[in-house]
PDB file of C-alpha atoms (C1' of nucleotides) in Angstrom:
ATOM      1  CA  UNK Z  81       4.993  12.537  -5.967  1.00 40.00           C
ATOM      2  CA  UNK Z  82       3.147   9.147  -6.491  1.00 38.00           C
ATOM      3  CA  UNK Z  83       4.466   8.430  -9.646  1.00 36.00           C
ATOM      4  CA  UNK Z  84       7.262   9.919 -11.741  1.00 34.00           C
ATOM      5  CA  UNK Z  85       9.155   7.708 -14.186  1.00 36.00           C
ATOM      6  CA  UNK Z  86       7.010   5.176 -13.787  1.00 34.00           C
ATOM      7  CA  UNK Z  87       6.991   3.735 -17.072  1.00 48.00           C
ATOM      8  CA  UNK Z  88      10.358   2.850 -16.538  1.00 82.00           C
ATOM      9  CA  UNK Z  89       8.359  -0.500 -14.573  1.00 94.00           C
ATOM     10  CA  UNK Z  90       7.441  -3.396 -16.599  1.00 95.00           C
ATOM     11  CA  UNK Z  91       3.279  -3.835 -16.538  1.00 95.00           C
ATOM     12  CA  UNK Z  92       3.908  -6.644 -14.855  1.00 96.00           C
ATOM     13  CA  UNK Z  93       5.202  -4.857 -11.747  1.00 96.00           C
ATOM     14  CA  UNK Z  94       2.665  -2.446 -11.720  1.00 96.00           C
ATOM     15  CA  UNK Z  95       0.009  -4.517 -11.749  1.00 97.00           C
ATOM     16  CA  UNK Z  96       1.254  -6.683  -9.147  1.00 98.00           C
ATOM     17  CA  UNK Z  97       2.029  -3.563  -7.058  1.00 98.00           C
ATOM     18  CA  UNK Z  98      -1.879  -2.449  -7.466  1.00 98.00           C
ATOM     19  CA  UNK Z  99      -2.892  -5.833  -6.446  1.00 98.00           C
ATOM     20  CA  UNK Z 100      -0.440  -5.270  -3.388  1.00 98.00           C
ATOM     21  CA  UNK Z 101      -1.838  -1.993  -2.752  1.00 98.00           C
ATOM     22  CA  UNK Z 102      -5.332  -3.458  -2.782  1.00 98.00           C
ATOM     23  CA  UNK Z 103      -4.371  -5.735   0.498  1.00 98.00           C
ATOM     24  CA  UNK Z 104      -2.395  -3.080   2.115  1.00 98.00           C
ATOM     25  CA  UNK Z 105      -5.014  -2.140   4.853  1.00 98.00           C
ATOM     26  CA  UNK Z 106      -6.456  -4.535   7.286  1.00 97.00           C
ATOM     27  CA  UNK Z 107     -10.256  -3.835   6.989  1.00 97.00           C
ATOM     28  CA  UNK Z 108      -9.750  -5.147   3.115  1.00 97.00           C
ATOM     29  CA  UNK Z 109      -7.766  -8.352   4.233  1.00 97.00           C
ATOM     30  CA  UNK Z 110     -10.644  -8.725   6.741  1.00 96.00           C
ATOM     31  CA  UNK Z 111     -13.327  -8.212   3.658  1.00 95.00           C
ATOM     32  CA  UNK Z 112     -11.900 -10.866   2.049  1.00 95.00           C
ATOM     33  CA  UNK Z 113     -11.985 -13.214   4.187  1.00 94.00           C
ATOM     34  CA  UNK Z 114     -15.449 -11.760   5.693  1.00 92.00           C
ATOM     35  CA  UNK Z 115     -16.859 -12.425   1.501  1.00 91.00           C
ATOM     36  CA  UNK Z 116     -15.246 -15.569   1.282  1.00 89.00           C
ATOM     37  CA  UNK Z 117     -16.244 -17.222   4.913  1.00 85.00           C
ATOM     38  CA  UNK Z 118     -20.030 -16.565   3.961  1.00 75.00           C
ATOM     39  CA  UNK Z 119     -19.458 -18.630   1.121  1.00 61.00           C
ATOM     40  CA  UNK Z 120     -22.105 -16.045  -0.609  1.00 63.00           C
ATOM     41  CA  UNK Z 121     -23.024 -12.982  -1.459  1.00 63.00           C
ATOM     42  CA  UNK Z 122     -23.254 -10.222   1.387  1.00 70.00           C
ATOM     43  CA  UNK Z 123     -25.269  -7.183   1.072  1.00 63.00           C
ATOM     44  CA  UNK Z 124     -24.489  -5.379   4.095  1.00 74.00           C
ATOM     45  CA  UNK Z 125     -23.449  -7.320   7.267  1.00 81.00           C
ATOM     46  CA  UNK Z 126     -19.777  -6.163   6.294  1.00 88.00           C
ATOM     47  CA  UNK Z 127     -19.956  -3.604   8.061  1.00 90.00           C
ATOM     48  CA  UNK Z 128     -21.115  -4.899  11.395  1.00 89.00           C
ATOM     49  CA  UNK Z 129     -17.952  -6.911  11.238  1.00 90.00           C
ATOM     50  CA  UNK Z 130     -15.784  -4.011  11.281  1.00 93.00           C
ATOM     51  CA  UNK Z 131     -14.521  -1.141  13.392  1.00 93.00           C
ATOM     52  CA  UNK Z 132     -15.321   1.231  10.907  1.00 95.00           C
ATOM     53  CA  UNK Z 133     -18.066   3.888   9.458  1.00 94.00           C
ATOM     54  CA  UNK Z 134     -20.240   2.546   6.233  1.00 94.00           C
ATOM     55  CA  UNK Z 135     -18.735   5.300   4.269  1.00 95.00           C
ATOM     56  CA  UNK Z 136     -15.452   4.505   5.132  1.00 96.00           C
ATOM     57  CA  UNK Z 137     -16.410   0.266   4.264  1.00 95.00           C
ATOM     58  CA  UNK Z 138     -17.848   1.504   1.163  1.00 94.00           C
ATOM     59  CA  UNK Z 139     -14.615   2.770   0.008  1.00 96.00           C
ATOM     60  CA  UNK Z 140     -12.407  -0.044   0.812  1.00 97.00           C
ATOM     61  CA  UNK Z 141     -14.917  -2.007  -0.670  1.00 96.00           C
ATOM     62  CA  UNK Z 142     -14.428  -0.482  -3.938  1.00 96.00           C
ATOM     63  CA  UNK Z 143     -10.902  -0.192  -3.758  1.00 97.00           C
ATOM     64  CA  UNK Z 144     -11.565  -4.187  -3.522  1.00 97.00           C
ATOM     65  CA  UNK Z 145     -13.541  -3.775  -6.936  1.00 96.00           C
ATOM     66  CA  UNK Z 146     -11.536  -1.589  -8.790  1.00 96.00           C
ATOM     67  CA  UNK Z 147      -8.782  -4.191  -8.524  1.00 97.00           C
ATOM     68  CA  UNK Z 148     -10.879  -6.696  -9.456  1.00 96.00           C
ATOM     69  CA  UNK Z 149     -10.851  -8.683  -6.450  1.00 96.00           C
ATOM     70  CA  UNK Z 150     -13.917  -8.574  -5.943  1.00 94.00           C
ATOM     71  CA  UNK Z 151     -17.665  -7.795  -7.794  1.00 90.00           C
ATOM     72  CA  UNK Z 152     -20.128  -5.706  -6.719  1.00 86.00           C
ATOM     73  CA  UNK Z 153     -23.814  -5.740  -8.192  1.00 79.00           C
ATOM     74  CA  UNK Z 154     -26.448  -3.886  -7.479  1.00 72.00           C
ATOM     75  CA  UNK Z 155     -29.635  -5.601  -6.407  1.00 68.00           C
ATOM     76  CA  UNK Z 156     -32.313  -3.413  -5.337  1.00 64.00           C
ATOM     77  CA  UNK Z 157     -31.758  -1.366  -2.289  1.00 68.00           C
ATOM     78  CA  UNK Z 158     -28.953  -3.800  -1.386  1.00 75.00           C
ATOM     79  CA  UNK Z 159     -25.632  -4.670  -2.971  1.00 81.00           C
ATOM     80  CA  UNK Z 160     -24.399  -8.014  -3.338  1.00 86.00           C
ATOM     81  CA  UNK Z 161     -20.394  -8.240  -3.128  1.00 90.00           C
ATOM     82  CA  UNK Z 162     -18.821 -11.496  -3.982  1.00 88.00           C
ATOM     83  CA  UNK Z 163     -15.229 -12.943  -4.134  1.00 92.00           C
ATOM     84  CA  UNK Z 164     -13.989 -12.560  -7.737  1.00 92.00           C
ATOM     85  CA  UNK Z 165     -12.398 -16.103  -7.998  1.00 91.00           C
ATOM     86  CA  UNK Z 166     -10.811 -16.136 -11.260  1.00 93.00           C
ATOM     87  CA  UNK Z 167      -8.859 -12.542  -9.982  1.00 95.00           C
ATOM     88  CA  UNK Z 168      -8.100 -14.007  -6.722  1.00 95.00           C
ATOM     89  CA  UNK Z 169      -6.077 -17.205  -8.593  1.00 94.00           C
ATOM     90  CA  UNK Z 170      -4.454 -14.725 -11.001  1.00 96.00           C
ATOM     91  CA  UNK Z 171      -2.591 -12.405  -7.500  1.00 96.00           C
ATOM     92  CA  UNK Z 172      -1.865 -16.105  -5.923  1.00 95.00           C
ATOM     93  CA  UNK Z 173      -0.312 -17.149  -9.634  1.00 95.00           C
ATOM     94  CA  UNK Z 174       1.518 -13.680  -9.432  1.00 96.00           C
ATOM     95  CA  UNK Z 175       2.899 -13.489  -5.796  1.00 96.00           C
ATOM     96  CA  UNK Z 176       3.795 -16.837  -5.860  1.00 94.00           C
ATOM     97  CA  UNK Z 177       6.076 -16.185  -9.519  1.00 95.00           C
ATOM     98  CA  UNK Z 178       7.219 -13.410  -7.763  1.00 95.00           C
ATOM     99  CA  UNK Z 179       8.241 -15.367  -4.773  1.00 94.00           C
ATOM    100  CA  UNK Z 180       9.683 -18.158  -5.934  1.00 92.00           C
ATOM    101  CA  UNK Z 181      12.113 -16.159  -8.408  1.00 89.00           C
ATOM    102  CA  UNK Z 182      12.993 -14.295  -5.772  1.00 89.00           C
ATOM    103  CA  UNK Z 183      13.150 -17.318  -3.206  1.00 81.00           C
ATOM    104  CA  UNK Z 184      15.074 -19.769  -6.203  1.00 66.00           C
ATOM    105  CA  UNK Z 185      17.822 -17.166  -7.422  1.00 57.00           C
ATOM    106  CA  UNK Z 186      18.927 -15.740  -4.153  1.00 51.00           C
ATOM    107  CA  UNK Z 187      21.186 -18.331  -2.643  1.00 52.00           C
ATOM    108  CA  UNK Z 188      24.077 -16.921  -1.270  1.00 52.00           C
ATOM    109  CA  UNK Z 189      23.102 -14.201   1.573  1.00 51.00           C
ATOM    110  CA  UNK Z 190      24.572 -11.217   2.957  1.00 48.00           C
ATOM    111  CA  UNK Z 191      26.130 -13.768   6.310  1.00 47.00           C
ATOM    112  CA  UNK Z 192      27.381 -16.098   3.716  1.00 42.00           C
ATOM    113  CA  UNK Z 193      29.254 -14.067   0.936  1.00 38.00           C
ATOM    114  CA  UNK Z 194      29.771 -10.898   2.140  1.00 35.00           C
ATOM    115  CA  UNK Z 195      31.521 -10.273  -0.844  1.00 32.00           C
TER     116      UNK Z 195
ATOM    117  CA  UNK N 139      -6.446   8.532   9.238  1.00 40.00           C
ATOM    118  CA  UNK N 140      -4.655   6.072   8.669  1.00 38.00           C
ATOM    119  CA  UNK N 141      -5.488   4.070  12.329  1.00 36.00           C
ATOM    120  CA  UNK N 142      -8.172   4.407  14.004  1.00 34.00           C
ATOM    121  CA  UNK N 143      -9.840   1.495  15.644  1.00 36.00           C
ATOM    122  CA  UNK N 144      -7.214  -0.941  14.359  1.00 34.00           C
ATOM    123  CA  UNK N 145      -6.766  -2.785  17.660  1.00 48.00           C
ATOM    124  CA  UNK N 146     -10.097  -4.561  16.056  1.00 82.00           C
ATOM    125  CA  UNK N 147      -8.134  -6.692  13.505  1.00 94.00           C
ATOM    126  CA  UNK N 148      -5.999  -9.553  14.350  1.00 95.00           C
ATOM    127  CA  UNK N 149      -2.117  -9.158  14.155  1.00 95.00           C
ATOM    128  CA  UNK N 150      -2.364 -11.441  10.901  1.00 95.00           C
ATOM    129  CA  UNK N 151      -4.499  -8.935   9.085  1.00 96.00           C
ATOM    130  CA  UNK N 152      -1.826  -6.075  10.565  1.00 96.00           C
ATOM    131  CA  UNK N 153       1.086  -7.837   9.621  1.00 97.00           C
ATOM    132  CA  UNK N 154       0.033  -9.229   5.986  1.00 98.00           C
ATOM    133  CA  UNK N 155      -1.500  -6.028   5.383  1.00 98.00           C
ATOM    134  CA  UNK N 156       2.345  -4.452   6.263  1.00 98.00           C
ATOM    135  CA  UNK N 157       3.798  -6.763   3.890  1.00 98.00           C
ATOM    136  CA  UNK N 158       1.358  -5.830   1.030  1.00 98.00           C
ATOM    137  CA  UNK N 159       2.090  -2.523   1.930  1.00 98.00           C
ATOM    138  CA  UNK N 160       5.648  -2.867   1.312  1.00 98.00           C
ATOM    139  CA  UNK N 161       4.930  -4.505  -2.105  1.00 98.00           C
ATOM    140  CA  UNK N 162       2.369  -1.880  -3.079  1.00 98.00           C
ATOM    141  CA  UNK N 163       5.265  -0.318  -5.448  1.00 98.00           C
ATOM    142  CA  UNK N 164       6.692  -1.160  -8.372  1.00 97.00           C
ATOM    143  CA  UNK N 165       9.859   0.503  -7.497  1.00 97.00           C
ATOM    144  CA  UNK N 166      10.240  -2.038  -4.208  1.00 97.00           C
ATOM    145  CA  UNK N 167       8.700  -4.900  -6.229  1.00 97.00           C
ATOM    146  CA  UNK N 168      11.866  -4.406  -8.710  1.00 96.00           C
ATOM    147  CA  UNK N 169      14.141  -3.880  -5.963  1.00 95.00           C
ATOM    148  CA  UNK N 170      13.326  -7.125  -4.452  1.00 95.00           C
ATOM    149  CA  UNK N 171      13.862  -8.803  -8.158  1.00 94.00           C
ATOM    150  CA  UNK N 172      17.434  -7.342  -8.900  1.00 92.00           C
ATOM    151  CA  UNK N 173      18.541  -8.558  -5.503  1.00 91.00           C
ATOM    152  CA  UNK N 174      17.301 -11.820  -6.214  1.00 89.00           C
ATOM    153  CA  UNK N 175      18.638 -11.906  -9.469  1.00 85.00           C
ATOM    154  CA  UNK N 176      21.958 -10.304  -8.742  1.00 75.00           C
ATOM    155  CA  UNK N 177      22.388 -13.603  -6.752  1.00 62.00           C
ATOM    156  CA  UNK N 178      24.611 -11.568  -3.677  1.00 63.00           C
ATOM    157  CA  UNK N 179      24.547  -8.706  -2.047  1.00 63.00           C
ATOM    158  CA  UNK N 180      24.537  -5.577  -4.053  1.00 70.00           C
ATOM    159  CA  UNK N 181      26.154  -2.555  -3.045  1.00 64.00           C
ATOM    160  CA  UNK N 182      24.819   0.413  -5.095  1.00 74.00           C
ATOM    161  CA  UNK N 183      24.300  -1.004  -8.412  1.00 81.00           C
ATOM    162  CA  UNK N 184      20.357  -0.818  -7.596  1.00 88.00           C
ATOM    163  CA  UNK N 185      19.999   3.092  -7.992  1.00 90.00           C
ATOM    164  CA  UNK N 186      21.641   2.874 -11.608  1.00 89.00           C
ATOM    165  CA  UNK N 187      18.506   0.326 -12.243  1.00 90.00           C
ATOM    166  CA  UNK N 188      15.827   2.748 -11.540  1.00 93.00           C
ATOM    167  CA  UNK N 189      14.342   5.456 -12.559  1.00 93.00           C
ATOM    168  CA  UNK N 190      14.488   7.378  -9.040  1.00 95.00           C
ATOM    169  CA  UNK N 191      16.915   9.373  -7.090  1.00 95.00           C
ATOM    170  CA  UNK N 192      19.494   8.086  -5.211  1.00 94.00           C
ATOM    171  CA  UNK N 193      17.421   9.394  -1.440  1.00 95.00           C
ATOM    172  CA  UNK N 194      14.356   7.687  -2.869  1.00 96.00           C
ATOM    173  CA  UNK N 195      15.765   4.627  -3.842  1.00 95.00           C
ATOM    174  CA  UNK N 196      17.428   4.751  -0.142  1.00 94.00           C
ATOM    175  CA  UNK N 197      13.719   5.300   0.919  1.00 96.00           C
ATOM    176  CA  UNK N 198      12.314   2.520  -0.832  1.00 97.00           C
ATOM    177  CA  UNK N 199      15.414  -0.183   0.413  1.00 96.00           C
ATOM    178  CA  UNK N 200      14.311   1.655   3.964  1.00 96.00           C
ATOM    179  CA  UNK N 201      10.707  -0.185   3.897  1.00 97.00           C
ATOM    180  CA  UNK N 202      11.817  -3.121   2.752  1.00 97.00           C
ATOM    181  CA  UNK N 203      14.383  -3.756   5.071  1.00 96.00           C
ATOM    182  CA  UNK N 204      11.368  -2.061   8.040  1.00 96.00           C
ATOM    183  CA  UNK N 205       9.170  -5.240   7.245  1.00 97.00           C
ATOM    184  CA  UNK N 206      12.284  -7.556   7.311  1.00 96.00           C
ATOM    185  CA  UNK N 207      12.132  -8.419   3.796  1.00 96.00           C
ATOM    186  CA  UNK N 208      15.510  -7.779   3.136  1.00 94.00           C
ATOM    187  CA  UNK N 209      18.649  -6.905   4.845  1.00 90.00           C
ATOM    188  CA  UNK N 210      21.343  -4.870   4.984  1.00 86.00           C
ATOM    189  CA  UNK N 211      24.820  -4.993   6.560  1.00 79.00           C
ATOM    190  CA  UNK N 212      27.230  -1.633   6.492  1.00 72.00           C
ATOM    191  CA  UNK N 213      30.423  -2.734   4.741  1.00 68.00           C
ATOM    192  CA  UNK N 214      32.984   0.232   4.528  1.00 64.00           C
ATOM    193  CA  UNK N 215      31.645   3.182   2.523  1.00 67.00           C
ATOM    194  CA  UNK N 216      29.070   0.763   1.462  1.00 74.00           C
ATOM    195  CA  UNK N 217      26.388  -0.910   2.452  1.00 80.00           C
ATOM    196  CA  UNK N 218      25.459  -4.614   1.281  1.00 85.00           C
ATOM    197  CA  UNK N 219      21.770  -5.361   0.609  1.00 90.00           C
ATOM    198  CA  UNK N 220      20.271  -9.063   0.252  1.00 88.00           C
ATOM    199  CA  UNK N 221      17.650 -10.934  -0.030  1.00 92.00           C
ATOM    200  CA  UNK N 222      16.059 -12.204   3.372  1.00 92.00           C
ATOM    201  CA  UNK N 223      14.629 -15.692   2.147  1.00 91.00           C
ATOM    202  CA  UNK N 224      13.343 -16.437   5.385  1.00 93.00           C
ATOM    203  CA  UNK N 225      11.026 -13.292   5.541  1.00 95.00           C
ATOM    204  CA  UNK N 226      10.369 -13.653   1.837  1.00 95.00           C
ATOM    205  CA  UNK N 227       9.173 -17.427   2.667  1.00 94.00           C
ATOM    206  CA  UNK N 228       7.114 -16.772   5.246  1.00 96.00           C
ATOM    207  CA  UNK N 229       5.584 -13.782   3.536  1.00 96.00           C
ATOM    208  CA  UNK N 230       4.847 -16.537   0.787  1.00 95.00           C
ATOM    209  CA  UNK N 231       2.726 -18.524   3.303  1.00 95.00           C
ATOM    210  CA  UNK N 232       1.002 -16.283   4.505  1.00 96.00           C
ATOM    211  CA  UNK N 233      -0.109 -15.419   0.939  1.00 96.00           C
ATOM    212  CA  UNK N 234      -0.727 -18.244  -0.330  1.00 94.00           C
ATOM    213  CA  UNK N 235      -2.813 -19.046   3.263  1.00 95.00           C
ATOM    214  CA  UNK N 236      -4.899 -15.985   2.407  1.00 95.00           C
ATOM    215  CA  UNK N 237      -5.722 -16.837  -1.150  1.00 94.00           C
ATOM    216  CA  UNK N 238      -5.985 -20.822  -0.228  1.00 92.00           C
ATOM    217  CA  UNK N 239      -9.397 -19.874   2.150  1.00 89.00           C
ATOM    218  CA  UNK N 240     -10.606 -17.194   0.102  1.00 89.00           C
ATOM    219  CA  UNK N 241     -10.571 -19.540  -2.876  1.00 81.00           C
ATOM    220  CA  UNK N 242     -11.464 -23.256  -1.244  1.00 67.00           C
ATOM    221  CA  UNK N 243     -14.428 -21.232   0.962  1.00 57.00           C
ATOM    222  CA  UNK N 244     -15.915 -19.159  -1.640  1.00 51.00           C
ATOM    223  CA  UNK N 245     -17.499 -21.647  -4.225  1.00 52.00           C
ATOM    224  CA  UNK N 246     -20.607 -19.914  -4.807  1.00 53.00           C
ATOM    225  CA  UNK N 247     -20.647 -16.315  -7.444  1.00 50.00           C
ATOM    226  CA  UNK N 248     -22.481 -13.863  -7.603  1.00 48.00           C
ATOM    227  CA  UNK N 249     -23.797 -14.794 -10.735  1.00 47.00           C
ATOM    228  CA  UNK N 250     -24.871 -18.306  -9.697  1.00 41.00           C
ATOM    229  CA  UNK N 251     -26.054 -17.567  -6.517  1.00 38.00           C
ATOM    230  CA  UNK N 252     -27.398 -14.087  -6.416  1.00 35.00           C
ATOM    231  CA  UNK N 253     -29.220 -14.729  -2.443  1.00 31.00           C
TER     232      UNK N 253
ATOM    233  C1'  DA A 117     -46.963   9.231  -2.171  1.00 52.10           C
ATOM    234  C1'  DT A 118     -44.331   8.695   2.026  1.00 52.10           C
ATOM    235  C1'  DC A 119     -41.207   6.416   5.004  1.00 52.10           C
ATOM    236  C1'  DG A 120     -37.425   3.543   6.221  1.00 52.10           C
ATOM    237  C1'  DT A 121     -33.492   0.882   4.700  1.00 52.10           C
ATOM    238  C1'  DT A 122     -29.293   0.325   2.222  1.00 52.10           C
ATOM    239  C1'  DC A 123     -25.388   1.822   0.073  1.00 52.10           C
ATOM    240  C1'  DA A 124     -22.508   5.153  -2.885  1.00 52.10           C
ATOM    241  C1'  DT A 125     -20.638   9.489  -3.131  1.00 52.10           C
ATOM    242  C1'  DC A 126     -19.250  14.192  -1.754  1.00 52.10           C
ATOM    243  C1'  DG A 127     -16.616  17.195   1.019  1.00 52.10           C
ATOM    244  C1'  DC A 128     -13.509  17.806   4.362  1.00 52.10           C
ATOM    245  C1'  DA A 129      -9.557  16.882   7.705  1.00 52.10           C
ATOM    246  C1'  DA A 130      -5.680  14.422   9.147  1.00 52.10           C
ATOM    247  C1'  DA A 131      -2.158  11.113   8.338  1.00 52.10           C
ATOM    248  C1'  DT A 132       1.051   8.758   5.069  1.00 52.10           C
ATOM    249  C1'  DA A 133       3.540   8.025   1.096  1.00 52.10           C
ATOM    250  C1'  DT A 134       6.461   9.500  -2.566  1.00 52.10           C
ATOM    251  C1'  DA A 135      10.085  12.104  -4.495  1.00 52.10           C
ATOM    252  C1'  DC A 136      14.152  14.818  -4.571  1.00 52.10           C
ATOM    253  C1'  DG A 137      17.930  18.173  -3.477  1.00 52.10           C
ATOM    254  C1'  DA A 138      21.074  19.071   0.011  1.00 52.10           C
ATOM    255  C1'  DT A 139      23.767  17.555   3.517  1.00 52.10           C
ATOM    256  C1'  DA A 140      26.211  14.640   6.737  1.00 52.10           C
ATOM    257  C1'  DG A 141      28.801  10.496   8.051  1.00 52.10           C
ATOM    258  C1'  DA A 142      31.833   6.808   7.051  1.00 52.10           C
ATOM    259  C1'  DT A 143      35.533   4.976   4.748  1.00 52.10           C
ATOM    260  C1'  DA A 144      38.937   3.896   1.034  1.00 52.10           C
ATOM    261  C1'  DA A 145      42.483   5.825  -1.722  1.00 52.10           C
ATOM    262  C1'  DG A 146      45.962   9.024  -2.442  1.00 52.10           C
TER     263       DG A 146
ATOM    264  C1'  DC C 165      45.158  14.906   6.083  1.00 52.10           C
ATOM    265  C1'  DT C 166      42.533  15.513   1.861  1.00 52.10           C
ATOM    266  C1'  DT C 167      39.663  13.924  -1.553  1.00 52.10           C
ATOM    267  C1'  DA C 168      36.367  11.036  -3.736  1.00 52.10           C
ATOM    268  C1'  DT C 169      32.715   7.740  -3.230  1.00 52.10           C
ATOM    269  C1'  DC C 170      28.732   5.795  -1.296  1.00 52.10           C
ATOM    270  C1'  DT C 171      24.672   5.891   1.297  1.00 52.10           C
ATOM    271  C1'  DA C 172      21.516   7.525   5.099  1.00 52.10           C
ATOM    272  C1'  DT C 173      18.942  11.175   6.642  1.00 52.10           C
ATOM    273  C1'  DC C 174      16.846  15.804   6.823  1.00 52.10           C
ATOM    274  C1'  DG C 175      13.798  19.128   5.050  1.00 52.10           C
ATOM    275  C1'  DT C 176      10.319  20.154   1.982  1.00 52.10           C
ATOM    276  C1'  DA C 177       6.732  19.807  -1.549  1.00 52.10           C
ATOM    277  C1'  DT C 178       3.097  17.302  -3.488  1.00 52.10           C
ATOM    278  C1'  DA C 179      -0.027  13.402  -3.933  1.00 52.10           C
ATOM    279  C1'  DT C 180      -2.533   9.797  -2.025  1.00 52.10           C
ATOM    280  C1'  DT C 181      -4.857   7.306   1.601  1.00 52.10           C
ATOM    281  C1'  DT C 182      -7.841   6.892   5.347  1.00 52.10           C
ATOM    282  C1'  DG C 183     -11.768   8.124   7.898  1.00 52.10           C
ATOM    283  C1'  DC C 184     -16.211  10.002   8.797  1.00 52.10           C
ATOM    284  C1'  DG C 185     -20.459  12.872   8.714  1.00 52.10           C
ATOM    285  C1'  DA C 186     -23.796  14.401   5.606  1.00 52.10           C
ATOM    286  C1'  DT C 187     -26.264  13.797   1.627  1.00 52.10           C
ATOM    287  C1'  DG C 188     -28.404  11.578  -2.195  1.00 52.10           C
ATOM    288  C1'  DA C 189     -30.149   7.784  -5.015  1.00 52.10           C
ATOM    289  C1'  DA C 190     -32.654   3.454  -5.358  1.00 52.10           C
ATOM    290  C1'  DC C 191     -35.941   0.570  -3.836  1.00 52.10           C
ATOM    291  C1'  DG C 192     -39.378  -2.098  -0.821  1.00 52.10           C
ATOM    292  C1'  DA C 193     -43.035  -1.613   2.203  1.00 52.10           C
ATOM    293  C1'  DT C 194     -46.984   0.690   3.768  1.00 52.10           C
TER     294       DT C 194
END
DNA sequence: ATCGTTCATCGCAAATATACGATAGATAAG
DNA sequence: CTTATCTATCGTATATTTGCGATGAACGAT
């Protein structure tokens, strides 16, 4: 199953875990940096730039909004997706908590102190 | 399926994507914390911490050690997990590489600049 | 009103991920 | 050697993800 006793994580992890989630899959790193390299809003060329169907970008797409990452809006036939910057400095403020606990309290490795 | 034309995205994108992948639960994201915070290498005590079978948890420490982000030595009966603070640095880079171009390149919104 | 463009969504198939009980292997203790 | 402990792995069930063709909705252009 997907989930069990998952309340037994803290919000915290889940959320981070979602935003994890959200850049598990190449084609949505590759978004990302597709949105953010045209410094503006794309309506459709995302596509073109990858190796995949339109209804298969769509989705990853708004896996990439449901996350928050990025927005989506509607603009006649078009859509105009844009880098959610505010969201974007929240997962670097996370991942980089997360790292540097994990990077400041674990000093002694398994070579070192093998008990 | 989960690959298809893949070979199209740069081994970057594959590898970040892996690492998100392996924090994309808040089971492995907790993991990763007790280790840290254990300070040594643990040898057990993580199944009593979560809320998941013992094969599960095995599971989960399985992925994290497949993307290098921890390791794991065989010590009698036992076996000793730790933190792998190179991995775990380097996976910080790369994160904070991601988020540092998506952020510096993308200074126009939707809202302000809607084409 | 009709056509073409653009994108989201549906429906389906295949692949992965998640979870757990059961079991096996390795070793320490007795 | 036998037993107890610890952990990896196998087998299985279920859920989720990924991918794509087909379809539909929205809109501009004609």
């Amino acid at each position: 199953m997907a989930k069990a006793k998952a309340e037994e994580f803290t919000p915290e992890e889940i959320n981070l875990a979602d935003i994890a989630k959200a850049l598990s899959h190449p084609a949505r790193i590759k978004i990302l940096k597709i949105l953010a390299s045209l410094n503006i809003c794309v309506c459709g060329k995302i596509v073109d730039e990858l190796p995949l169907a339109q209804a298969t970008v769509s989705q990853h797409l708004k896996e990439l909004k449901r996350v928050g990452l990025i927005k989506g809006e509607i603009e006649g036939p078009k859509t105009c997706y844009c880098i959610n910057t505010g969201a974007i400095k929240k997962a670097y403020d996370d991942f980089q908590k997360l790292f540097n606990n994990i990077s400041k309290e674990c000093k002694i490795s398994c070579k070192t102190a093998t008990k």
